[in-house]
Coordinates of C-alpha atoms in Angstrom, one line a residue:
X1 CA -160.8 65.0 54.9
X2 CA -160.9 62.9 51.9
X3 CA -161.2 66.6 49.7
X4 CA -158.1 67.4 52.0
X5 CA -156.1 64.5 51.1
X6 CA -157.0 64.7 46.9
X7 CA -156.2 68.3 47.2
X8 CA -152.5 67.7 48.4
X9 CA -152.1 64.8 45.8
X10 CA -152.6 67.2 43.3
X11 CA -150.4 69.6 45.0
X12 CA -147.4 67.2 45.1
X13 CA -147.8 66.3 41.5
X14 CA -148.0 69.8 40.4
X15 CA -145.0 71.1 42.5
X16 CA -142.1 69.8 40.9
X17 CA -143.7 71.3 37.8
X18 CA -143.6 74.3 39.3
X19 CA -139.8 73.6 40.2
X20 CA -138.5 73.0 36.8
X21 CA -140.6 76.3 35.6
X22 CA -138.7 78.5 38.2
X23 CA -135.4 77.1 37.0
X24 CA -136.2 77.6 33.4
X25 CA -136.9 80.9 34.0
X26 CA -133.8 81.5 36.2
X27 CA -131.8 80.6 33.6
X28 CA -133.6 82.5 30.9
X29 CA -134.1 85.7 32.9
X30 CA -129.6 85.4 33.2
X31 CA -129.5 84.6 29.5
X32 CA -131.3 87.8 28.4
X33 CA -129.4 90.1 30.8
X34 CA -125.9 88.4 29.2
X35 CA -127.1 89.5 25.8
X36 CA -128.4 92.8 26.5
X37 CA -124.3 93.4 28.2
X38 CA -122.8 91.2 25.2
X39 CA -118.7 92.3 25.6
X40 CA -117.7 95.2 22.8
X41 CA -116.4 94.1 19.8
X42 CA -118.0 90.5 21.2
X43 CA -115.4 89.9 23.5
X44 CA -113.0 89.3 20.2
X45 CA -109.0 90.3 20.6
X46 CA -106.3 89.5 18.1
X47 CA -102.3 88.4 19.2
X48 CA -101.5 92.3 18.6
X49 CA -104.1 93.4 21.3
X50 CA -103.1 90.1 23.6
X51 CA -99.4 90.6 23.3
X52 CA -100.3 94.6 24.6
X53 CA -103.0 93.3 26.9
X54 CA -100.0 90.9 28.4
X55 CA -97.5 93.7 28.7
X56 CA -99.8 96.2 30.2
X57 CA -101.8 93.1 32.4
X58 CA -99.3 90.4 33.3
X59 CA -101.9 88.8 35.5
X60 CA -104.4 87.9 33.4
X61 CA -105.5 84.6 33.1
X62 CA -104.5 82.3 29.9
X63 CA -107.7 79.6 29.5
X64 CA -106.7 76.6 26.9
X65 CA -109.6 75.2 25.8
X66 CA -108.4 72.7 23.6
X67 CA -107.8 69.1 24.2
X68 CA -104.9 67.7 26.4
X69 CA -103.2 66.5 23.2
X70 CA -103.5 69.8 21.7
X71 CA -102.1 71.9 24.5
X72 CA -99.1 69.9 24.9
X73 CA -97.9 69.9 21.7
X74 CA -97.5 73.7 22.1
X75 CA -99.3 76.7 24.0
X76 CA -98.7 79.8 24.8
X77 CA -96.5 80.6 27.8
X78 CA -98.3 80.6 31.0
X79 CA -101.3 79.3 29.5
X80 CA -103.3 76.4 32.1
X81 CA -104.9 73.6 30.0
X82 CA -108.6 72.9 31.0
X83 CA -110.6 71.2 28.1
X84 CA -113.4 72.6 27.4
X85 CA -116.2 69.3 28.6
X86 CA -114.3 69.4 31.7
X87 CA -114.3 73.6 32.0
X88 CA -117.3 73.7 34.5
X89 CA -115.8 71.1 37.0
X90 CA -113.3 73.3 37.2
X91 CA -114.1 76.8 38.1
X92 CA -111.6 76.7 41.3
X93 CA -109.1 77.6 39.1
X94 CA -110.9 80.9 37.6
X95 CA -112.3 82.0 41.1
X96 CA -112.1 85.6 40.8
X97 CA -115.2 86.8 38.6
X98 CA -113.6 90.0 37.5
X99 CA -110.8 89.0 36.7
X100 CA -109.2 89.1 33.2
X101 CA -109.5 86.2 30.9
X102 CA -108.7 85.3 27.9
X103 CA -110.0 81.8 26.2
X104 CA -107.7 80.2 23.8
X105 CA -108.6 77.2 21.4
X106 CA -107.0 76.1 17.7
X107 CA -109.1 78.6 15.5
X108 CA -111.2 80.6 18.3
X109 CA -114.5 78.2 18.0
X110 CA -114.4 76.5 21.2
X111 CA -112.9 79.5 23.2
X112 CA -115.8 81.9 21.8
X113 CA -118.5 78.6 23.0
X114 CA -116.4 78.6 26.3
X115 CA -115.9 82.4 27.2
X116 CA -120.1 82.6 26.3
X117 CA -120.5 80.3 29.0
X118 CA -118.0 81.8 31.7
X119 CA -119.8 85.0 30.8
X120 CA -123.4 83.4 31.2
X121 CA -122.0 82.5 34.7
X122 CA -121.0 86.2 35.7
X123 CA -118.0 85.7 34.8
X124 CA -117.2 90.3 33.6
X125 CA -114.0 90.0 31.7
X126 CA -113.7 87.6 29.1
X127 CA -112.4 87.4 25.6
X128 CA -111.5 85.5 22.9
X129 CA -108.0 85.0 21.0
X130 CA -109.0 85.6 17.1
X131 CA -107.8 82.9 15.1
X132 CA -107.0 81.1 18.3
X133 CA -103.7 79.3 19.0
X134 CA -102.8 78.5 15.1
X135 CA -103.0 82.6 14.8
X136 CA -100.6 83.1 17.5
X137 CA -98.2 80.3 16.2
X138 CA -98.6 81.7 12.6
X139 CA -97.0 85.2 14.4
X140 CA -94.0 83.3 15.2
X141 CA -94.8 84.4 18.9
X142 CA -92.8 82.6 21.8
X143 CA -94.6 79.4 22.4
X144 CA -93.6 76.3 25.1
X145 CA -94.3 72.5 25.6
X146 CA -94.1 73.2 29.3
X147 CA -96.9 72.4 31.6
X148 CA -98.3 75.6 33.6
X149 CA -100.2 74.8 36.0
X150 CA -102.8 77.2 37.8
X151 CA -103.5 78.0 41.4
X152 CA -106.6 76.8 42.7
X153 CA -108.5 78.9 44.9
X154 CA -112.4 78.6 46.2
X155 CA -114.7 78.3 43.0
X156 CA -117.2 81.9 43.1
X157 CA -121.0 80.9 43.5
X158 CA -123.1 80.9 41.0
X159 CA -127.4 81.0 40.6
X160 CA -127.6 77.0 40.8
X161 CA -130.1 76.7 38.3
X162 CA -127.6 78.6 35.6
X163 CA -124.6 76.7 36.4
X164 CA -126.1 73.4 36.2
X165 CA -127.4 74.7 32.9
X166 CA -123.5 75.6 31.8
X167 CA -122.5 72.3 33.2
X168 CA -124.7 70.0 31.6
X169 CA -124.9 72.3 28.1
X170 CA -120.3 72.2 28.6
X171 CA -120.2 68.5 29.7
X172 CA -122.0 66.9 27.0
X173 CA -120.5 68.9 24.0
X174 CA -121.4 66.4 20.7
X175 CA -118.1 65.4 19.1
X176 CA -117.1 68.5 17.0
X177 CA -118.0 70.2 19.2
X178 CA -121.7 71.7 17.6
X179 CA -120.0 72.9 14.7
X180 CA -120.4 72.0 11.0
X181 CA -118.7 72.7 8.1
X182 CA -119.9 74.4 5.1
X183 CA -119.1 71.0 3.1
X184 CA -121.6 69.0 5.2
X185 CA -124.4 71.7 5.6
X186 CA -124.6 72.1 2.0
X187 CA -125.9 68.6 1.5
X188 CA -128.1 69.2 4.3
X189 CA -129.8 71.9 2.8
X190 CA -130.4 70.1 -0.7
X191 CA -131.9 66.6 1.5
X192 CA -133.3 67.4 4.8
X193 CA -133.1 70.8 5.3
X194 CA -132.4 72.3 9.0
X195 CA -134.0 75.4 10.0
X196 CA -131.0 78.4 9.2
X197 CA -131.2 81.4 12.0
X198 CA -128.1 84.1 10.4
X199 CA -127.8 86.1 13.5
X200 CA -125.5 89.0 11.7
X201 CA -126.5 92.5 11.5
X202 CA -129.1 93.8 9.0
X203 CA -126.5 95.2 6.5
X204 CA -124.4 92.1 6.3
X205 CA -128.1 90.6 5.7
X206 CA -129.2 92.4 3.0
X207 CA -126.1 92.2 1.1
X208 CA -127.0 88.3 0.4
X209 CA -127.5 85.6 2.7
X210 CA -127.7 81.9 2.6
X211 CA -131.4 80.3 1.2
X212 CA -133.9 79.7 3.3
X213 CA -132.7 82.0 6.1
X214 CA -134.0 83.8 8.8
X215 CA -132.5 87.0 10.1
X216 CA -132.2 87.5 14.4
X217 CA -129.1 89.8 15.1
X218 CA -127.3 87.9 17.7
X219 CA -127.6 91.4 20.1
X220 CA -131.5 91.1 20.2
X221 CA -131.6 87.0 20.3
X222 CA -133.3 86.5 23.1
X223 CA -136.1 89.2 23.0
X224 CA -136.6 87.8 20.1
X225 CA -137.6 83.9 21.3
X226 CA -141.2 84.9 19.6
X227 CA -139.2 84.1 16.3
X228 CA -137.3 80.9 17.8
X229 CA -138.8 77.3 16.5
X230 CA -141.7 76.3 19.0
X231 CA -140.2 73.0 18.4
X232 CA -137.0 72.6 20.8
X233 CA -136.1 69.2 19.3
X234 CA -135.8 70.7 16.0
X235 CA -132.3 70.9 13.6
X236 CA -131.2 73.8 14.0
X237 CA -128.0 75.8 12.4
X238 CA -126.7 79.4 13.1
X239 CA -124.1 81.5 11.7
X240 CA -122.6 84.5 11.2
X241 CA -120.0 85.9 8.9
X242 CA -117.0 84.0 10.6
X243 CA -118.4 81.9 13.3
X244 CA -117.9 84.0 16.4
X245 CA -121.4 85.9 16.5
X246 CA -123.1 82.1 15.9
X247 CA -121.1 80.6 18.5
X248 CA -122.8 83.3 21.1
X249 CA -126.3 82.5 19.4
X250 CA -125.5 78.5 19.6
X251 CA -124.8 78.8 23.1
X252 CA -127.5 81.0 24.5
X253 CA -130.3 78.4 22.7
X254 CA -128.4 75.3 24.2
X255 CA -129.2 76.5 28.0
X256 CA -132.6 77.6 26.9
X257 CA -133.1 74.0 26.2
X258 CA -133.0 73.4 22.3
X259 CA -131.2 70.0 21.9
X260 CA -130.2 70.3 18.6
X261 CA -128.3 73.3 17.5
X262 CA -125.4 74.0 15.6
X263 CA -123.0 76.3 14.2
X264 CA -121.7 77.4 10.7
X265 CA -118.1 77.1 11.0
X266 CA -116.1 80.0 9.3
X267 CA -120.0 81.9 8.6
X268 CA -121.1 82.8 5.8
X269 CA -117.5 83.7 4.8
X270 CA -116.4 79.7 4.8
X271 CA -119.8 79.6 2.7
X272 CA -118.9 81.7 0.0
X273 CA -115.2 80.6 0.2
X274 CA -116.4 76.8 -0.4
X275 CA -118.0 77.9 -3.6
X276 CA -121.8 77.7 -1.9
X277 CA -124.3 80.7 -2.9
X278 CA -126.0 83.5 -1.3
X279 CA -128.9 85.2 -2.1
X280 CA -130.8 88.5 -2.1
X281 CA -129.3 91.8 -2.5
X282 CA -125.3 92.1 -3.9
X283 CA -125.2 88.3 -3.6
X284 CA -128.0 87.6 -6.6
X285 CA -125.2 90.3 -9.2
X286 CA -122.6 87.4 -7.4
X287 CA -124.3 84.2 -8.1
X288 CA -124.3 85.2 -11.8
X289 CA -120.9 86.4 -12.6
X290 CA -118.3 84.1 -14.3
X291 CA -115.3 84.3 -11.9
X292 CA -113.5 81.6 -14.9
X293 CA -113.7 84.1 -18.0
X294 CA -112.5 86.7 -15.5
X295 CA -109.6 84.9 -14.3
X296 CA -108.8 83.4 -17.5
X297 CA -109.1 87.3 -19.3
X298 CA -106.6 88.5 -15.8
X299 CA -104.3 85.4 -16.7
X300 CA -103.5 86.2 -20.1
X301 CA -103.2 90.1 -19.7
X302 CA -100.2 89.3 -17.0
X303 CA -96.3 90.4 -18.2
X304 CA -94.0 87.8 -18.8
X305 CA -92.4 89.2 -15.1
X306 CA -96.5 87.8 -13.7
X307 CA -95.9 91.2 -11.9
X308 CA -93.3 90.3 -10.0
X309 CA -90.3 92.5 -8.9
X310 CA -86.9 91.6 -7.3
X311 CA -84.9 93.3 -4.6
X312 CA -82.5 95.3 -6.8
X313 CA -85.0 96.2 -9.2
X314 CA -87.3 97.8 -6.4
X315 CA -84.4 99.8 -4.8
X316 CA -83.7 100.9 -7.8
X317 CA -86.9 102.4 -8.2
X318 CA -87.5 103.6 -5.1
X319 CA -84.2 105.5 -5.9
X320 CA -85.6 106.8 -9.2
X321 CA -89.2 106.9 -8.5
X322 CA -90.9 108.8 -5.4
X323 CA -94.3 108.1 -6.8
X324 CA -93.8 104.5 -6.0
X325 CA -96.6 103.2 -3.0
X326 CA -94.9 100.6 -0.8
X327 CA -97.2 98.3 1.2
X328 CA -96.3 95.8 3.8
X329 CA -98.8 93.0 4.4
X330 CA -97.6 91.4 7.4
X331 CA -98.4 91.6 11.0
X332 CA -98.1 94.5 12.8
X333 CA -95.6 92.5 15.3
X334 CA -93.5 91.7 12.0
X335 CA -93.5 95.1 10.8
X336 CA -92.7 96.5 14.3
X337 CA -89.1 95.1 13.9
X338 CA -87.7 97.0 10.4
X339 CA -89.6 97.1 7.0
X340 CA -88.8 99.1 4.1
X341 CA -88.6 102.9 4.1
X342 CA -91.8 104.0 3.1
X343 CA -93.8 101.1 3.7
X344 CA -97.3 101.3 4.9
X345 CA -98.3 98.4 7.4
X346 CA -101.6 96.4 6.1
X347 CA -101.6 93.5 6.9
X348 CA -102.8 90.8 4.6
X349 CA -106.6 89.8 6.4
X350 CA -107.4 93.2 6.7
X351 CA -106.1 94.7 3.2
X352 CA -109.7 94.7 1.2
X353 CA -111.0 96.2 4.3
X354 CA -108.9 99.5 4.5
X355 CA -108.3 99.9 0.4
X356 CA -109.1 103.7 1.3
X357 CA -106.1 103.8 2.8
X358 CA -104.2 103.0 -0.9
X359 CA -103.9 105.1 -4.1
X360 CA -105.9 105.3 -6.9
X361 CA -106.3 101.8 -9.5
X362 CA -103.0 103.3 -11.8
X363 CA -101.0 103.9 -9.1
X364 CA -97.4 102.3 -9.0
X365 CA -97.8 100.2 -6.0
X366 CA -95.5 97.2 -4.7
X367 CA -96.4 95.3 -2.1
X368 CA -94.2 93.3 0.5
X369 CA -93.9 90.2 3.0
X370 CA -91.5 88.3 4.8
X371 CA -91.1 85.5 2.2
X372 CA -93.4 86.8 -1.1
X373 CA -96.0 84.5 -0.5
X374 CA -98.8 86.5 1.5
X375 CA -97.5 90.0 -1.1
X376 CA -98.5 87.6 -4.0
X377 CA -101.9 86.8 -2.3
X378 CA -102.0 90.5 -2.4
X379 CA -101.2 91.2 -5.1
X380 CA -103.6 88.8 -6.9
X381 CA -106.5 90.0 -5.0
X382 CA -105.7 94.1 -6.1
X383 CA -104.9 93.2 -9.8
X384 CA -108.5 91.4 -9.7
X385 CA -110.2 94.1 -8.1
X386 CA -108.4 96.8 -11.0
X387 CA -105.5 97.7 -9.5
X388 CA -103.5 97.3 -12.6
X389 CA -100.2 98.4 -11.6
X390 CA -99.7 96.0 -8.3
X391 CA -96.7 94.1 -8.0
X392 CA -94.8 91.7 -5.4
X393 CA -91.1 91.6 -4.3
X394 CA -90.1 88.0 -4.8
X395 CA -88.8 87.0 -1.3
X396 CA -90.1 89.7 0.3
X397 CA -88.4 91.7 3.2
X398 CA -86.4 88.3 3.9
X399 CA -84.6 89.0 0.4
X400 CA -84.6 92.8 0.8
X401 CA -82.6 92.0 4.3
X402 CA -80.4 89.0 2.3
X403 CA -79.3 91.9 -0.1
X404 CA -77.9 94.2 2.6
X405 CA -80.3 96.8 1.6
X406 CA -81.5 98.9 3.8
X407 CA -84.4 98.7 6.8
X408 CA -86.3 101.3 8.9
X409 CA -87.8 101.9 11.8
X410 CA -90.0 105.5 11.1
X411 CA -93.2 104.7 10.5
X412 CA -95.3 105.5 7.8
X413 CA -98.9 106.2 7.7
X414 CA -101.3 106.7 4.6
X415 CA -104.2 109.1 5.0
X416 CA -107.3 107.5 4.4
X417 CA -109.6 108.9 1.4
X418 CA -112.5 107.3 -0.4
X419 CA -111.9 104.1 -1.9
X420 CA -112.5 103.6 -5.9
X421 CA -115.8 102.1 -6.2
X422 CA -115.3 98.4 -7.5
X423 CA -117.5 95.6 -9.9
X424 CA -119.4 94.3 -6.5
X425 CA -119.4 90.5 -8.2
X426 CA -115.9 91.1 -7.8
X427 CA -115.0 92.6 -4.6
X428 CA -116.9 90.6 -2.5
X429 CA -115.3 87.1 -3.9
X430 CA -112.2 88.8 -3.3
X431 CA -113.2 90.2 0.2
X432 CA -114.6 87.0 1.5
X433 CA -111.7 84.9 0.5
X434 CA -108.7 87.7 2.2
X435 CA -110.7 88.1 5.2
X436 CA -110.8 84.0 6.1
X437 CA -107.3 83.4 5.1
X438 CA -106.1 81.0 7.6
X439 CA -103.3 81.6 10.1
X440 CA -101.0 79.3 8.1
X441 CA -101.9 81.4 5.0
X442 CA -102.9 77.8 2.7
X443 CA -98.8 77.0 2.7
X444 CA -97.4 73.4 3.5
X445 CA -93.7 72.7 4.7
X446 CA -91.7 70.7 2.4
X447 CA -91.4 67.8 5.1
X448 CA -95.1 68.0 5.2
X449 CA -95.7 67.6 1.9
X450 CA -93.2 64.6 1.6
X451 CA -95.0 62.5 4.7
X452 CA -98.5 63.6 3.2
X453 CA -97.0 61.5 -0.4
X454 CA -96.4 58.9 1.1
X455 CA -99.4 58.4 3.1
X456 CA -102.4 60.2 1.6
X457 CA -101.3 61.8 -1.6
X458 CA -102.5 65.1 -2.2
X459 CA -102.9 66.1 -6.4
X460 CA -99.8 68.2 -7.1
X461 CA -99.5 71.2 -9.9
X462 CA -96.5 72.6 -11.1
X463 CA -96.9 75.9 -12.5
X464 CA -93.4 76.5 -13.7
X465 CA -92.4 76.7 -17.4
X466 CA -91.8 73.8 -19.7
X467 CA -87.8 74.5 -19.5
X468 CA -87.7 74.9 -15.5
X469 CA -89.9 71.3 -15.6
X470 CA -87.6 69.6 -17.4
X471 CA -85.2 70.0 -15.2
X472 CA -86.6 68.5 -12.3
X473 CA -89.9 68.0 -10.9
X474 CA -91.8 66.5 -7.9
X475 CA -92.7 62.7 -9.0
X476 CA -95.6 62.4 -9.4
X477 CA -96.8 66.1 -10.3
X478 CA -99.3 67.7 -12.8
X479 CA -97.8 69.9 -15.6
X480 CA -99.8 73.2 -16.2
X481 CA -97.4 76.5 -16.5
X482 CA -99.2 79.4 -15.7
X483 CA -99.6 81.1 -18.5
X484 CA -101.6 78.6 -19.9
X485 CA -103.1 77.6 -16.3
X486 CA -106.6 78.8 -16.4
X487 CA -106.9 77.7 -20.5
X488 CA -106.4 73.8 -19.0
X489 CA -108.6 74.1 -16.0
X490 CA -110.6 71.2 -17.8
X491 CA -108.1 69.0 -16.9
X492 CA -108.0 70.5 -12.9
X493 CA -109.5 67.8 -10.5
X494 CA -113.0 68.3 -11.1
X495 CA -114.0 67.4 -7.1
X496 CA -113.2 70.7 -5.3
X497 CA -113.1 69.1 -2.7
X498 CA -109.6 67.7 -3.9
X499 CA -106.3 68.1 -1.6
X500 CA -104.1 70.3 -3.8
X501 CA -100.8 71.4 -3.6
X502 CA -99.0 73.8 -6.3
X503 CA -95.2 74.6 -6.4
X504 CA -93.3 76.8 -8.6
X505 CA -89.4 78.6 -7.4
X506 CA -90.1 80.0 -5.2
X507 CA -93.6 80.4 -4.6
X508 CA -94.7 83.9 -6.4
X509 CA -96.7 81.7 -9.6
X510 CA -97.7 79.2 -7.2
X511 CA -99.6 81.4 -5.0
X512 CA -101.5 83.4 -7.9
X513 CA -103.0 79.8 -9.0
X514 CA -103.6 78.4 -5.6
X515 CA -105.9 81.7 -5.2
X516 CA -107.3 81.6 -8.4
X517 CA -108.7 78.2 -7.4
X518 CA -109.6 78.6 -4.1
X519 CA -111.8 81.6 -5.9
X520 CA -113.5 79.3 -7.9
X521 CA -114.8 77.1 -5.2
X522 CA -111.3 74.7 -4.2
X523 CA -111.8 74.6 -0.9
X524 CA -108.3 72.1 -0.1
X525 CA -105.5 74.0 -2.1
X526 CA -102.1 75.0 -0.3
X527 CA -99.1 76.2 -1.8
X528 CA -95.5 73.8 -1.3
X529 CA -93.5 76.5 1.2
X530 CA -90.5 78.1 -0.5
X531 CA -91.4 75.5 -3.5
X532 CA -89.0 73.8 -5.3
X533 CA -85.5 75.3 -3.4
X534 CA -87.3 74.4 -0.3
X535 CA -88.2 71.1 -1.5
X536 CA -84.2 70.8 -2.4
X537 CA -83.1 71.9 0.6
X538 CA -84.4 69.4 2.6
X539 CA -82.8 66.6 0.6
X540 CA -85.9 65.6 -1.1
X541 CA -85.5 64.3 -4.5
X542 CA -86.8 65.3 -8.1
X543 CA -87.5 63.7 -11.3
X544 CA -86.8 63.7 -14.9
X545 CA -88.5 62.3 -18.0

């Protein structure tokens, strides 16, 4: 009796044991089957595919991630807010498990952590906006401040172990939200380093990666745990080239039960962009080139026009000239409604990634906008990368429309060949900075700008010419003309770090410095909007000596 008795005390001790195993391995058996489906394309769609997917799918489900605060300050039509802490406690209102979703946040971090979970959970048809809300915004897509609020139904059920799992992992997101920026890991790395998992694919890896990495492509995480620390305390940090492979990786080693996991922001892209290193392969030809003598040799090779070209001057040649390539860097949506006869549709994120679709370096080619600000990014970026006959129509199609000249609606395409090979030091500075340009495209509004002096000032730079200075300038501003922009770049702020804003009139000068900087490492540089007729129009004053 007594043997009977010591028997079930050990049975009773051992059980809940037992319990917790069973759940752990519920929810690991669900998280390997989740990434051995992972979505196509990682569940990613950008506003072209949503505003089709919305046409051809009016039902489908609009999921606002973002905080209350957030969403009503602007959303997209139809849209229901749930915050993303709170998403779990709310399944009633997503009770259909097929149905079609798409998760929406600010930049696409929090919808790519929230659409992982809702797929974890069964849920078949997820996705992600790209570049989240500030993408759709940037479109000039319709937008509303008012409330839409979903129908409830019966929540679906869901393996209990896994969804308490998603709860607890969703309900106790850290404040910023397990994501850290390329700024604050690179400190990290120097003092107390955390241990780095880069979960891209093997040819992103050997083309350079970040020191002190290991390499587990996010589509074989989990049958890889072997490689995982044994530790599950330990500091860990993923990423990815942009963020949205590490936020699948961050999220499937939260519900296996690491505590302390977080994500690159912006990849290995924001890495490079903020100025930090990477190693092995391409990356070690990188790490030793001088991006200043380059820049500084590009700067003082430029015509006195700094490759610009206005609207008469281009139909002119367009008359005159058939040779002449026309590219139009704007959205497809943007280009949709009337661009230039001619015009091949690029637009600006994607440009280094289809250059096979362009002539050779020699080529006459003139890119296009709506403003002149995105065609001068471009234009920078081909002139650096030895197209040496790029230019960019000041005002863009804006100005082209202002001068009564005329717009089309037959589309061109360009047959793509093989792209000229390219100084890899170069192209992939160049590549990584076009691909993570931001939905607002680094530009501040001229009311911005003024609130921004007046509580935190930013450094400003005009870039104009001594004679256009004198004339007027924004109190307050830094003096270097182009032409003679990368010979002072001793006296830049020396913290790149630094908020910068550059003008010029209108903003075709501006834009060539404030990607020249960010090239360099300046992580915080935006271009004044319009620049200094902006600035005027809005009744905001200038100074003299």
């Amino acid at each position: 009796m007594k043997k009977f008795i010591y028997l079930l005390c050990i049975l009773m001790l051992v059980m809940p044991t037992f319990g917790v195993m069973a759940q752990d391995e519920a929810v690991l058996s669900r998280l390997q089957v989740y990434n051995l489906t992972l979505p196509q394309g990682y569940g990613i769609t950008s506003v072209e595919d949503l505003t089709t997917m919305l046409a051809e799918k009016p039902a489908t489900l609009l999921l606002d991630v973002r905080q209350p605060e957030e969403y009503e300050a602007g959303h997209l039509e139809n849209s229901f807010n749930v915050p993303i802490r709170e998403l779990s406690q709310n399944l009633n209102l997503l009770p259909d498990k097929s149905a079609d979703i798409v998760v929406i946040c600010q930049g696409g971090g929090r919808a790519t952590l929230a659409a992982t979970a809702l797929g974890v959970l069964g849920y078949e048809n997820v996705k992600i906006l790209k570049g989240g809300f500030g993408a759709w915004d940037a479109a000039e897509l319709p937008t509303t401040t008012d409330v839409f609020t979903a129908e409830a139904g019966e929540a679906p059920e869901f393996d209990a172990p896994v969804f308490e799992a998603v709860d607890a992992y969703l309900s106790n997101l850290p404040e910023g939200f397990g994501f850290v920026s390329a700024q604050n890991l690179a400190p990290e790395l120097a003092d107390n380093p955390p241990i780095l998992i880069d979960v891209r694919g093997m040819e992103e890896w050997d083309a350079g990666y970040i020191d002190g990495a290991q390499h587990i492509w996010v589509n074989e995480f989990m049958s890889s745990q072997d490689q995982w620390p044994a530790d599950k305390d330990a500091n860990i940090v993923i990423y990815c080239a942009s963020g949205y492979r590490g936020s699948i990786a961050t999220v499937l080693m939260n519900l296996a039960g690491y505590t302390n996991v977080r994500n690159l922001s912006g990849g290995s892209n924001a890495w490079t962009a903020a100025g930090f290193p990477l190693v092995g392969g391409a990356a070690a030809e990188t790490a030793e080139f001088d991006m200043d003598a380059y820049l500084a040799s590009y700067v003082s090779s430029l015509p006195g026009t700094f490759n610009a070209v206005r609207p008469d001057e281009l139909a002119t040649e367009l008359a005159d000239n058939a040779d002449l390539f026309l590219v139009d860097v704007r959205t497809v949506d943007e280009y949709a409604e009337g661009f230039i006869e001619g015009a091949v549709n690029i637009p600006l994120q994607e440009l280094t990634q289809h250059l096979d679709m362009l002539p050779n370096l020699d080529q006459n080619i003139v890119v296009y906008c709506g403003s002149g600000h995105r065609s001068a990014i471009a234009m920078t970026a081909l002139n650096l990368l030895g197209y040496d006959n790029v230019r960019s129509l000041v005002g863009g199609f804006g100005a082209w429309k202002n001068a009564e000249l005329p717009a089309s609606m037959e589309v061109t395409t360009a047959e793509a060949t093989t792209a000229p090979e390219f100084d890899p030091s170069v192209f992939e500075l160049v590549d990584n900075f076009v691909t993570t340009i931001p939905a607002d495209y680094f530009a501040v509004k001229p009311v911005d700008l003024q609130m921004e002096l007046t509580q935190s000032p930013p450094v400003v730079i005009d870039v104009r010419t001594d004679s256009e200075w004198q004339q007027g300038y924004i109190e307050g501003s830094l003096h270097f003309s182009l032409q003679d922009f990368m010979a002072l770049e001793a006296e830049w702020p020396q913290d790149l770090d630094t908020p910068i804003v550059i003008y010029d009139n209108p903003t075709h000068r501006s834009t060539m410095a404030m990607t020249m900087m960010r090239l360099l490492g300046y992580d915080n540089v935006r271009v004044l909007g319009g620049g200094i007729g902006a600035w005027t129009s809005n009744q905001l004053p200038l100074v003299t000596d």
